[in-house]
GROMACS .gro file of C-alpha atoms in nm:
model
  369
    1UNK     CA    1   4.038  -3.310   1.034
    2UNK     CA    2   3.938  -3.007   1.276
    3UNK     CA    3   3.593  -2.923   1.306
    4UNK     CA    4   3.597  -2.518   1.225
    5UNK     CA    5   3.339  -2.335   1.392
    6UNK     CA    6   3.149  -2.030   1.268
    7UNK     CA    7   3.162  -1.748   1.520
    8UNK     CA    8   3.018  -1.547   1.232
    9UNK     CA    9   2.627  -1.570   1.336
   10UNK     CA   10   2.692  -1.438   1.654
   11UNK     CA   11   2.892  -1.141   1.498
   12UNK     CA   12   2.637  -1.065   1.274
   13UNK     CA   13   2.368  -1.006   1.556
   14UNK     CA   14   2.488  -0.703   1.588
   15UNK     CA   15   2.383  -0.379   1.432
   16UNK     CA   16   2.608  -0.189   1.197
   17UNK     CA   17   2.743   0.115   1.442
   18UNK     CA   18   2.809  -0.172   1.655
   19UNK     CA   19   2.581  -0.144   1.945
   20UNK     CA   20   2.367  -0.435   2.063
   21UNK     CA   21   2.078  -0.463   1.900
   22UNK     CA   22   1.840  -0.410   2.241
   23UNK     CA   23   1.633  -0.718   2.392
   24UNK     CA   24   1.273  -0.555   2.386
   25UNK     CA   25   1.117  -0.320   2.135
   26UNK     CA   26   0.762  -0.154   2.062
   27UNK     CA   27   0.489  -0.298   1.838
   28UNK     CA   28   0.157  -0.315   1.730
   29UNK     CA   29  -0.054  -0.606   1.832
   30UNK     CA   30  -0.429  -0.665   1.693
   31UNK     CA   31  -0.579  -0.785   2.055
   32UNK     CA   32  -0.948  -0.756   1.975
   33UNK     CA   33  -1.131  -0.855   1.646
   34UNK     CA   34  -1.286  -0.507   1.551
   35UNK     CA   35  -1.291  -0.296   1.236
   36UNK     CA   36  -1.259   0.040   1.492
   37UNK     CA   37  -0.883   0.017   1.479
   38UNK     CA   38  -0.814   0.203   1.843
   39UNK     CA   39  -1.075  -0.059   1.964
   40UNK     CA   40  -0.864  -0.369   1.801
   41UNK     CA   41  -0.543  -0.267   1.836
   42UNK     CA   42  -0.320  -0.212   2.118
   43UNK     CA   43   0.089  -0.056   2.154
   44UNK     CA   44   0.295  -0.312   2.325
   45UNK     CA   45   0.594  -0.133   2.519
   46UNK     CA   46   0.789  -0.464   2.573
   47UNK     CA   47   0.771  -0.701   2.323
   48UNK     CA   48   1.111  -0.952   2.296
   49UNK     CA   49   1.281  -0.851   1.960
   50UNK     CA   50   1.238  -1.148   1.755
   51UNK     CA   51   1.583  -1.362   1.633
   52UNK     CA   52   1.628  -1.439   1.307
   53UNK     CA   53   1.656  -1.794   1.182
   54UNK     CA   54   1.883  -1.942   0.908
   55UNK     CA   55   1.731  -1.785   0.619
   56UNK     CA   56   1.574  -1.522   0.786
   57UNK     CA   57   1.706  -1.084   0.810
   58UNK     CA   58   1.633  -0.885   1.122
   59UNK     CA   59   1.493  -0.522   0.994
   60UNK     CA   60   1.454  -0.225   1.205
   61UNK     CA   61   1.192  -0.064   1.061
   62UNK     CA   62   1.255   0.358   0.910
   63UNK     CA   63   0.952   0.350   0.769
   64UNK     CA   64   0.636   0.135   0.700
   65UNK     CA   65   0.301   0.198   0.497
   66UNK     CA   66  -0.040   0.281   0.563
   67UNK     CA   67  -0.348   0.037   0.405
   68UNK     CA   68  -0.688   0.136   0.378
   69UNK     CA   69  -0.686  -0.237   0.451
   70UNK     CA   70  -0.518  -0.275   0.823
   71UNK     CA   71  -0.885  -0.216   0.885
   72UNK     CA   72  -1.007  -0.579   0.752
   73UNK     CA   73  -0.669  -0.719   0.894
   74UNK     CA   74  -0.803  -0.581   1.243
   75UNK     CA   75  -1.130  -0.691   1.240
   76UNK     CA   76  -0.978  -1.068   1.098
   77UNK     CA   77  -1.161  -1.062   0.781
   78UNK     CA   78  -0.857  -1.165   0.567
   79UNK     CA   79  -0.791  -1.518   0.756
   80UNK     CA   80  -1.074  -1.573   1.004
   81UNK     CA   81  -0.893  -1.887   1.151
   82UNK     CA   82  -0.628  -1.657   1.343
   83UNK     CA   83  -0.702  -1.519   1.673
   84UNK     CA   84  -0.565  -1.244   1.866
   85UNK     CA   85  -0.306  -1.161   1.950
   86UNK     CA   86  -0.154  -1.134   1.608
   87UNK     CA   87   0.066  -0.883   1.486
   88UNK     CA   88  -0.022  -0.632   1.234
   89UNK     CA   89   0.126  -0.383   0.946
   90UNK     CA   90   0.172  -0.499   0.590
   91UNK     CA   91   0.527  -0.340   0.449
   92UNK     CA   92   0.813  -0.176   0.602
   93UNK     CA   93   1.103   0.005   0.452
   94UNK     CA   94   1.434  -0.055   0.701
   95UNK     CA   95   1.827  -0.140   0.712
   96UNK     CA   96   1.921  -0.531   0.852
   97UNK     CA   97   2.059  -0.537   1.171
   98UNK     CA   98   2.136  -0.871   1.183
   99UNK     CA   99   2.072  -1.226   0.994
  100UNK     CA  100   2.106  -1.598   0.998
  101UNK     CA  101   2.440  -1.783   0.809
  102UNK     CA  102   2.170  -1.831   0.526
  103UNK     CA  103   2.094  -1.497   0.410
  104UNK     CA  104   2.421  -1.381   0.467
  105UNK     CA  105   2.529  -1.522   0.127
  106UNK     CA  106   2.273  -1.207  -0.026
  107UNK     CA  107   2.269  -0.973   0.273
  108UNK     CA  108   2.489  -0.793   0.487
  109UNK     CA  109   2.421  -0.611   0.803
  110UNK     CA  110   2.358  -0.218   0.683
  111UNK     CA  111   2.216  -0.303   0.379
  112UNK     CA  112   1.903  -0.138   0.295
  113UNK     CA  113   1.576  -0.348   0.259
  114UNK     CA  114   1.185  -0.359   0.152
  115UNK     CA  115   0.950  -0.622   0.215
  116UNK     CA  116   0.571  -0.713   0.233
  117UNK     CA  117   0.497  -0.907   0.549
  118UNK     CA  118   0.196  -0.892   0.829
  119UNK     CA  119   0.417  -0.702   1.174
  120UNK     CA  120   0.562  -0.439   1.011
  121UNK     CA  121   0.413  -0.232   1.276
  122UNK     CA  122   0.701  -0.289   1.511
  123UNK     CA  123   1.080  -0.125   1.597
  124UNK     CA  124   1.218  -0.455   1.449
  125UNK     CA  125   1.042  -0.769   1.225
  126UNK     CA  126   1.247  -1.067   1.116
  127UNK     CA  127   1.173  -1.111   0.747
  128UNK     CA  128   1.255  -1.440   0.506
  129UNK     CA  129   1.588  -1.328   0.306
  130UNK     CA  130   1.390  -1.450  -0.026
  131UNK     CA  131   1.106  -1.211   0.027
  132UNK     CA  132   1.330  -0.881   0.111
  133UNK     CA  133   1.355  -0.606  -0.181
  134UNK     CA  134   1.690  -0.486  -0.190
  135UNK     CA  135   1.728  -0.077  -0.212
  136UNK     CA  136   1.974   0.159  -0.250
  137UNK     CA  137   1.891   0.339   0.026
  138UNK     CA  138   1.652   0.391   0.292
  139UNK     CA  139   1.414   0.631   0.119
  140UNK     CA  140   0.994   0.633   0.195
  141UNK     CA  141   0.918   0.690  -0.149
  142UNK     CA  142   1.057   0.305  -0.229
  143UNK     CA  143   0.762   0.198   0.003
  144UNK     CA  144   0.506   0.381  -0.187
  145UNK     CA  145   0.579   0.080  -0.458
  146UNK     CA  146   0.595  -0.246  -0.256
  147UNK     CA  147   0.133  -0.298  -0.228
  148UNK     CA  148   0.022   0.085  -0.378
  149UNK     CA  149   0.218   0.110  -0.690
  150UNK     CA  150   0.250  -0.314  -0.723
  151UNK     CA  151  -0.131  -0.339  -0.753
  152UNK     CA  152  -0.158  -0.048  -0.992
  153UNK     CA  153   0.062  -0.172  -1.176
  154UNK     CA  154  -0.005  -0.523  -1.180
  155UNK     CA  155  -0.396  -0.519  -1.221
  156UNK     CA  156  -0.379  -0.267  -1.492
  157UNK     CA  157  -0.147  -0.487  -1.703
  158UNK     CA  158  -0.339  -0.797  -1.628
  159UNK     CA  159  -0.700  -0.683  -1.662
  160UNK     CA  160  -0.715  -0.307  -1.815
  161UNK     CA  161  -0.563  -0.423  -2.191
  162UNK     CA  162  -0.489  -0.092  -2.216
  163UNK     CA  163  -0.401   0.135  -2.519
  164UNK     CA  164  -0.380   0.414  -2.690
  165UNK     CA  165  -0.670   0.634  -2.657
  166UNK     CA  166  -0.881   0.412  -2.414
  167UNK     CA  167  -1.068   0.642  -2.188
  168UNK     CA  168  -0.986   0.519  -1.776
  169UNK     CA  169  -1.103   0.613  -1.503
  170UNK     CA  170  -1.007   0.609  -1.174
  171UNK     CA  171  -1.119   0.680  -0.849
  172UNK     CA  172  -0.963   0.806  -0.545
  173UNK     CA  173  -0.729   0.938  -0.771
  174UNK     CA  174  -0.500   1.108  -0.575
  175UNK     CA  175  -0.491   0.830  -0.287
  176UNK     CA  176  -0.181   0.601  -0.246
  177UNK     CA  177  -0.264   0.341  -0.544
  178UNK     CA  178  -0.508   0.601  -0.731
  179UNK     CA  179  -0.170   0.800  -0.797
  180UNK     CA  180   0.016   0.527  -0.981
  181UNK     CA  181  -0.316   0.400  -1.209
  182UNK     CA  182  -0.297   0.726  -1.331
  183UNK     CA  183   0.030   0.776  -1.440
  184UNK     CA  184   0.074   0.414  -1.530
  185UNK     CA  185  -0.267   0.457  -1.768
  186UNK     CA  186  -0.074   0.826  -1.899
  187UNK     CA  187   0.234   0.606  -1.978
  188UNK     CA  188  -0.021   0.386  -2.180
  189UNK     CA  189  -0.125   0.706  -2.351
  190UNK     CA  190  -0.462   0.669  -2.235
  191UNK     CA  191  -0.712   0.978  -2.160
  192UNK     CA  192  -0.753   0.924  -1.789
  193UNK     CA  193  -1.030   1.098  -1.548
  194UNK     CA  194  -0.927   1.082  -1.210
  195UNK     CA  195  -1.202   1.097  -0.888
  196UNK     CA  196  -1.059   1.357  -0.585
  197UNK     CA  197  -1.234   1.532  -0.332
  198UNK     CA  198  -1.028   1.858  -0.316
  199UNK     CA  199  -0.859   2.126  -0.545
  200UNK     CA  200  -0.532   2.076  -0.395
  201UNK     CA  201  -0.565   1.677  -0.486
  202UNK     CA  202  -0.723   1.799  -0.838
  203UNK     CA  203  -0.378   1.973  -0.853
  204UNK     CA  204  -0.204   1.715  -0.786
  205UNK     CA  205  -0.327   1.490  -1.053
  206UNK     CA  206  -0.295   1.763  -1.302
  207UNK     CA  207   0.073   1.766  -1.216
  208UNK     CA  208   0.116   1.365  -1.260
  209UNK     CA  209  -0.068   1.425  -1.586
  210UNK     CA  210  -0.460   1.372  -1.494
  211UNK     CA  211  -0.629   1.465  -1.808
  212UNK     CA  212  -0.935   1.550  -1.651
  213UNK     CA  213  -1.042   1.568  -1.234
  214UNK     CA  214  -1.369   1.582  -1.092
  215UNK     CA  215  -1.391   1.707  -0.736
  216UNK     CA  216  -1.712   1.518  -0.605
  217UNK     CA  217  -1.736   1.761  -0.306
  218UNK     CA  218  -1.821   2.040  -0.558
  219UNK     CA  219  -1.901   1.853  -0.913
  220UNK     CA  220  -2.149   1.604  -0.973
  221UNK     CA  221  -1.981   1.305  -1.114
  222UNK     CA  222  -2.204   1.126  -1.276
  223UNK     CA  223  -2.349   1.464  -1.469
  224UNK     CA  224  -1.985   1.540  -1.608
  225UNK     CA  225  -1.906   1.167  -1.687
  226UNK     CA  226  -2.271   1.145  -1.905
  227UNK     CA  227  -2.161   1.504  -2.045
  228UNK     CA  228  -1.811   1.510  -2.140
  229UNK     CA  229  -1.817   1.118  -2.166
  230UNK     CA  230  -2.157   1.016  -2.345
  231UNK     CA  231  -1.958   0.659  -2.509
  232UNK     CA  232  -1.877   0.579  -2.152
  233UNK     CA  233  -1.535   0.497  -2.036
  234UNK     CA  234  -1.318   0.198  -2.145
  235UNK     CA  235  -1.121   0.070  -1.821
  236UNK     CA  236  -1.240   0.168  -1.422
  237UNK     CA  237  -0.988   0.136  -1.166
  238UNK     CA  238  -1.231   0.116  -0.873
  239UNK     CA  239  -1.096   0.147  -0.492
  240UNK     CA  240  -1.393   0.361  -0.327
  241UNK     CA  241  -1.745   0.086  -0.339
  242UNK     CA  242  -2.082   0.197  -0.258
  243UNK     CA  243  -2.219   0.493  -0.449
  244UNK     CA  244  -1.900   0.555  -0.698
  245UNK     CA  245  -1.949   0.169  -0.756
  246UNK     CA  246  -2.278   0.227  -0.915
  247UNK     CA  247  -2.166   0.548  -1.069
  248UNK     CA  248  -1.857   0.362  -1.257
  249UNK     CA  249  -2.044   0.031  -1.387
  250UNK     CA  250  -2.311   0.290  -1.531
  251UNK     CA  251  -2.002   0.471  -1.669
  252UNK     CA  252  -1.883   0.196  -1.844
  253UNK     CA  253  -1.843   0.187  -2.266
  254UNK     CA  254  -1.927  -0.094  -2.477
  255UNK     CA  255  -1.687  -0.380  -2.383
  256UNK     CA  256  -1.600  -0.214  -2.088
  257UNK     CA  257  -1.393  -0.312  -1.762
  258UNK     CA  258  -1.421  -0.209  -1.399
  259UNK     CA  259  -1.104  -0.321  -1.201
  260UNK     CA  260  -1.212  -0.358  -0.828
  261UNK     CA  261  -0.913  -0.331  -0.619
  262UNK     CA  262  -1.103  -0.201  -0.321
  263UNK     CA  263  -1.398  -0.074  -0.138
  264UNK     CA  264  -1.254   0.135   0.151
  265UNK     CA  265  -1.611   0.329   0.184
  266UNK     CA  266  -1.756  -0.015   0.365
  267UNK     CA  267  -1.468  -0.098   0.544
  268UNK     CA  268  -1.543   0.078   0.869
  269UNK     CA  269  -1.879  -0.099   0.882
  270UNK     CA  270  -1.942  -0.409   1.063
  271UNK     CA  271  -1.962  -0.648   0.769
  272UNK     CA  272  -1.714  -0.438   0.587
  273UNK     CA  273  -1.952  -0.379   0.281
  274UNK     CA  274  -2.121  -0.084   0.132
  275UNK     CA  275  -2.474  -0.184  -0.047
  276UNK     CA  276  -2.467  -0.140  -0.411
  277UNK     CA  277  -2.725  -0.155  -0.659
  278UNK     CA  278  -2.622  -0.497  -0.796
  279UNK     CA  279  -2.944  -0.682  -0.827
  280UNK     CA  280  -2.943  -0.490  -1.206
  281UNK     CA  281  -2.562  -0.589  -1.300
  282UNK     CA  282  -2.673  -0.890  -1.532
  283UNK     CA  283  -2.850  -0.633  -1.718
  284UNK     CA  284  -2.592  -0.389  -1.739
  285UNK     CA  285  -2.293  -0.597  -1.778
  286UNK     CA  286  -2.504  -0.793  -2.094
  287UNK     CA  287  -2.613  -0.482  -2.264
  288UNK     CA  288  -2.266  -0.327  -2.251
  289UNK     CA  289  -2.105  -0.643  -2.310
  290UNK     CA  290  -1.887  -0.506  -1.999
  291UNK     CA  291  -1.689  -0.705  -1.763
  292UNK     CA  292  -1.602  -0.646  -1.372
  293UNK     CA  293  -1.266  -0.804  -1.281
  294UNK     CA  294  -1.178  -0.787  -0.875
  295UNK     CA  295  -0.790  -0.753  -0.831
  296UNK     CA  296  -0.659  -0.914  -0.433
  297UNK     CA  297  -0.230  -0.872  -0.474
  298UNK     CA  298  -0.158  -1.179  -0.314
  299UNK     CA  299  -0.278  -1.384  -0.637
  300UNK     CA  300  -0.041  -1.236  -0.838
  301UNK     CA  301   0.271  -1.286  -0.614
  302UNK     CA  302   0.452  -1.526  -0.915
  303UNK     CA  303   0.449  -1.160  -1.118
  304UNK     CA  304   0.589  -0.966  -0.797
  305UNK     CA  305   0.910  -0.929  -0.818
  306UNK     CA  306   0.890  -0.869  -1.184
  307UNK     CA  307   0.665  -0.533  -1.136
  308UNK     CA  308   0.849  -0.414  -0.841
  309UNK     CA  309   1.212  -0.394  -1.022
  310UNK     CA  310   1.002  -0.228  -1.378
  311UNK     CA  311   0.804  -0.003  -1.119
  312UNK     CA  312   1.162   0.062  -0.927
  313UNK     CA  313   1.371   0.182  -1.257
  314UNK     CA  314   1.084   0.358  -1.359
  315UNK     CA  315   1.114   0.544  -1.058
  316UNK     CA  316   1.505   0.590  -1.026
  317UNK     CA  317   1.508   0.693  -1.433
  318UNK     CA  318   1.272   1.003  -1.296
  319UNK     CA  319   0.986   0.864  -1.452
  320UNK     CA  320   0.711   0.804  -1.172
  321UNK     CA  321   0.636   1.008  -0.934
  322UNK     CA  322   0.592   0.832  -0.560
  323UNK     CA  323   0.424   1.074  -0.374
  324UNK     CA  324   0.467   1.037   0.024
  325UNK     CA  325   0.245   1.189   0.289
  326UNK     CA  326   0.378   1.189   0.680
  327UNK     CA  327   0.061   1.388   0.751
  328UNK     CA  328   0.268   1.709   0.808
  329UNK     CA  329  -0.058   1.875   0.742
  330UNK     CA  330  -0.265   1.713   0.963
  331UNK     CA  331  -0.369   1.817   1.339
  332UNK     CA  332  -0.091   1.702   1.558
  333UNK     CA  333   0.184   1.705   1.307
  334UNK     CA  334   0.366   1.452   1.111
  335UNK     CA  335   0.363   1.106   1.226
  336UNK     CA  336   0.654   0.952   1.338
  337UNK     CA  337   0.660   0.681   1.610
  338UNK     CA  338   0.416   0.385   1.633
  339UNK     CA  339   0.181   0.585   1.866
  340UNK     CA  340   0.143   0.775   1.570
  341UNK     CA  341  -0.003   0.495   1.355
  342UNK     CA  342  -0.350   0.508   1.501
  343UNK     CA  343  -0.376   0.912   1.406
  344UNK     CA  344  -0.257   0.772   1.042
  345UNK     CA  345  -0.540   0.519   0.980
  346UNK     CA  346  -0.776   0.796   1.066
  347UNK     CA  347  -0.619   1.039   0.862
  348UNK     CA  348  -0.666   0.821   0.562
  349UNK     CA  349  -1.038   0.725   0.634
  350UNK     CA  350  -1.107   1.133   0.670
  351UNK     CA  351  -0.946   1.145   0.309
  352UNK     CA  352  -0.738   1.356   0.367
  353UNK     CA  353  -0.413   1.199   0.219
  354UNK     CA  354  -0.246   1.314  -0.099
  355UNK     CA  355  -0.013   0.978  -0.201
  356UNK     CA  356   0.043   0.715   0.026
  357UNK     CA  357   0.052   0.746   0.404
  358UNK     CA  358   0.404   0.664   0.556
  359UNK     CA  359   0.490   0.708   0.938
  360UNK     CA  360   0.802   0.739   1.007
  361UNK     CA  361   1.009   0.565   1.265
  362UNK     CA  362   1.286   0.684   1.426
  363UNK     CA  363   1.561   0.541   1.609
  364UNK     CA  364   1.841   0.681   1.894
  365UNK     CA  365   2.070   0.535   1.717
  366UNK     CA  366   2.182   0.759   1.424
  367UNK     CA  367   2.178   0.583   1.083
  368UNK     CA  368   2.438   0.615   0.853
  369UNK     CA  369   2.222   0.540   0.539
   0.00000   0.00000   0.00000
């Protein structure tokens, strides 16, 4: 018998309007431990664009997300046993380019792909077939789901027990997760409260159906919560820390729950912590008979895939709204390009964002998706 050999790999390391894919690309590499993200991080002209094994897709990158947490990823407080140089960004929205014989039998070059992996910083990243998102298109909005809307959705169906007529709060409202809890908690038919710290996010939230907004710049929260809340509230979905920490577990009703997902107020400083006032939380959480539950997304992984296709119809049947910001109102302009990146993290540490913060990449090549 003949031995038949597969010329297919090589065809398929090619992109889809046919030009080579080129040899060296642009990406973001963490080469200093530091939670100042200019300081840790540095833009790497040539990097070799990485191959793709068996299994594996190569995606160039259209788009990839913004996390208040890049910050701990810089400064190597997720995995303290890695070292610089390591590459950094946490979700990408792109079209393969090229893939191994494996993932051929689910991909083809074109197609259009999500995925959550550490480099999506970069012009290209090769990602593991089994952990791509397949998407109908290339669209920003679809990466507003793959970490925001994911651990909305996933901690608030896990730990909120929510139903009808539970009172939630949640904080940073109109932020890139803070805008899913609240709609999510509205499709529960909860009363929600959301935390913002402008009339034009207060706006916002009214629009995705915030039932009530406090603008902490001009209101006092805790004074309205004690006022037009004196049971407390039922369910916290807490990203802030520090001061609205303390504020929320006062907050909380009989049998209540505060969902930590985050505390981007401490993440800037050196131990990535703001001080709260927990030396009285026995106390509290007895008397209230309360509970504080701290979400972290990669615990839940087993229920991914699950969320992300609910969260995806929900979006494609018209009803979620995925708000995208490319910082079109910020100083220099929209951000597109991975210089841009840097001006992006501190855009979302001024708080200025209203939904998630995507910078877009784009490519000479013109896409056909």
């Amino acid at each position: 018998s003949r031995p038949i050999l597969d010329m297919s790999y090589s065809r398929h390391f090619l992109d889809f309007q046919g030009s080579s894919i080129p040899s060296s690309m642009k990406k973001l590499v963490v080469t200093k431990l530091s939670q100042n993200f200019r300081e840790a991080v540095t833009l790497q002209q040539d990097s070799p664009v990485p191959l793709p094994g068996d299994g594996d897709l190569l995606v160039r990158n259209r788009f990839v997300g913004i996390n208040a947490s890049d910050i701990n990823y810089s400064a190597g407080r997720y995995d303290t046993s890695v070292k610089p140089p390591f590459d950094i960004g946490f979700e990408g929205v792109g079209e393969v380019v090229a893939l191994g014989l494996g993932a051929s039998a689910d991909y083809t070059v074109g197609q259009a792909v999500a995925y959550v992996k550490a480099g999506s910083f970069a012009e290209y990243t090769v990602v593991p077939a089994r952990q791509a998102v397949p998407l109908p298109s290339v669209k920003p909005e679809f990466l507003t789901l793959m970490v925001s809307g994911a651990t909305a959705y996933l901690s608030l169906k896990e730990l909120g027990d929510l139903s009808e007529g539970k009172k939630v709060l949640v904080t940073a409202a109109a932020g890139g997760t803070g805008q899913f809890a609240v709609q999510l908690a509205k499709k529960a038919k909860c009363h929600v409260i959301g935390t913002c710290s402008s009339d034009e996010k207060g706006g916002f939230l009214k629009s995705i159906g915030c039932d009530r907004t406090i603008n902490y710049k001009t209101e006092n929260v805790e004074s309205v919560l004690r006022k037009d809340y004196p049971e407390g509230v039922d369910v916290v979905y807490e990203s802030v820390g520090g001061k609205m920490f303390d504020l929320a577990l006062n907050a909380l009703a009989i049998k209540g729950c505060l969902i930590v997902i985050g505390f981007i107020t401490g993440y800037q400083n050196p131990t990535g912590l703001q001080p709260v006032k927990a030396e009285l939380l026995p106390a509290k959480l007895l008397r209230k008979s309360a509970s504080i539950r701290g979400f972290f997304l990669n615990h839940y992984l087993s229920d991914y895939k699950m969320a992300l296709q609910h969260l995806l119809k929900m979006y494609e049947r018209g009803d979620l709204v995925c708000e995208v910001d490319f910082g079109d109102m910020s100083p220099e302009g929209k951000f597109t390009g991975l210089e841009s990146v840097f001006r992006a993290v501190d855009y979302m540490y001024m708080g200025k964002n209203i939904g998630k913060i995507v910078v877009e990449l784009p490519h000479s090549v013109s896409s056909k998706l």
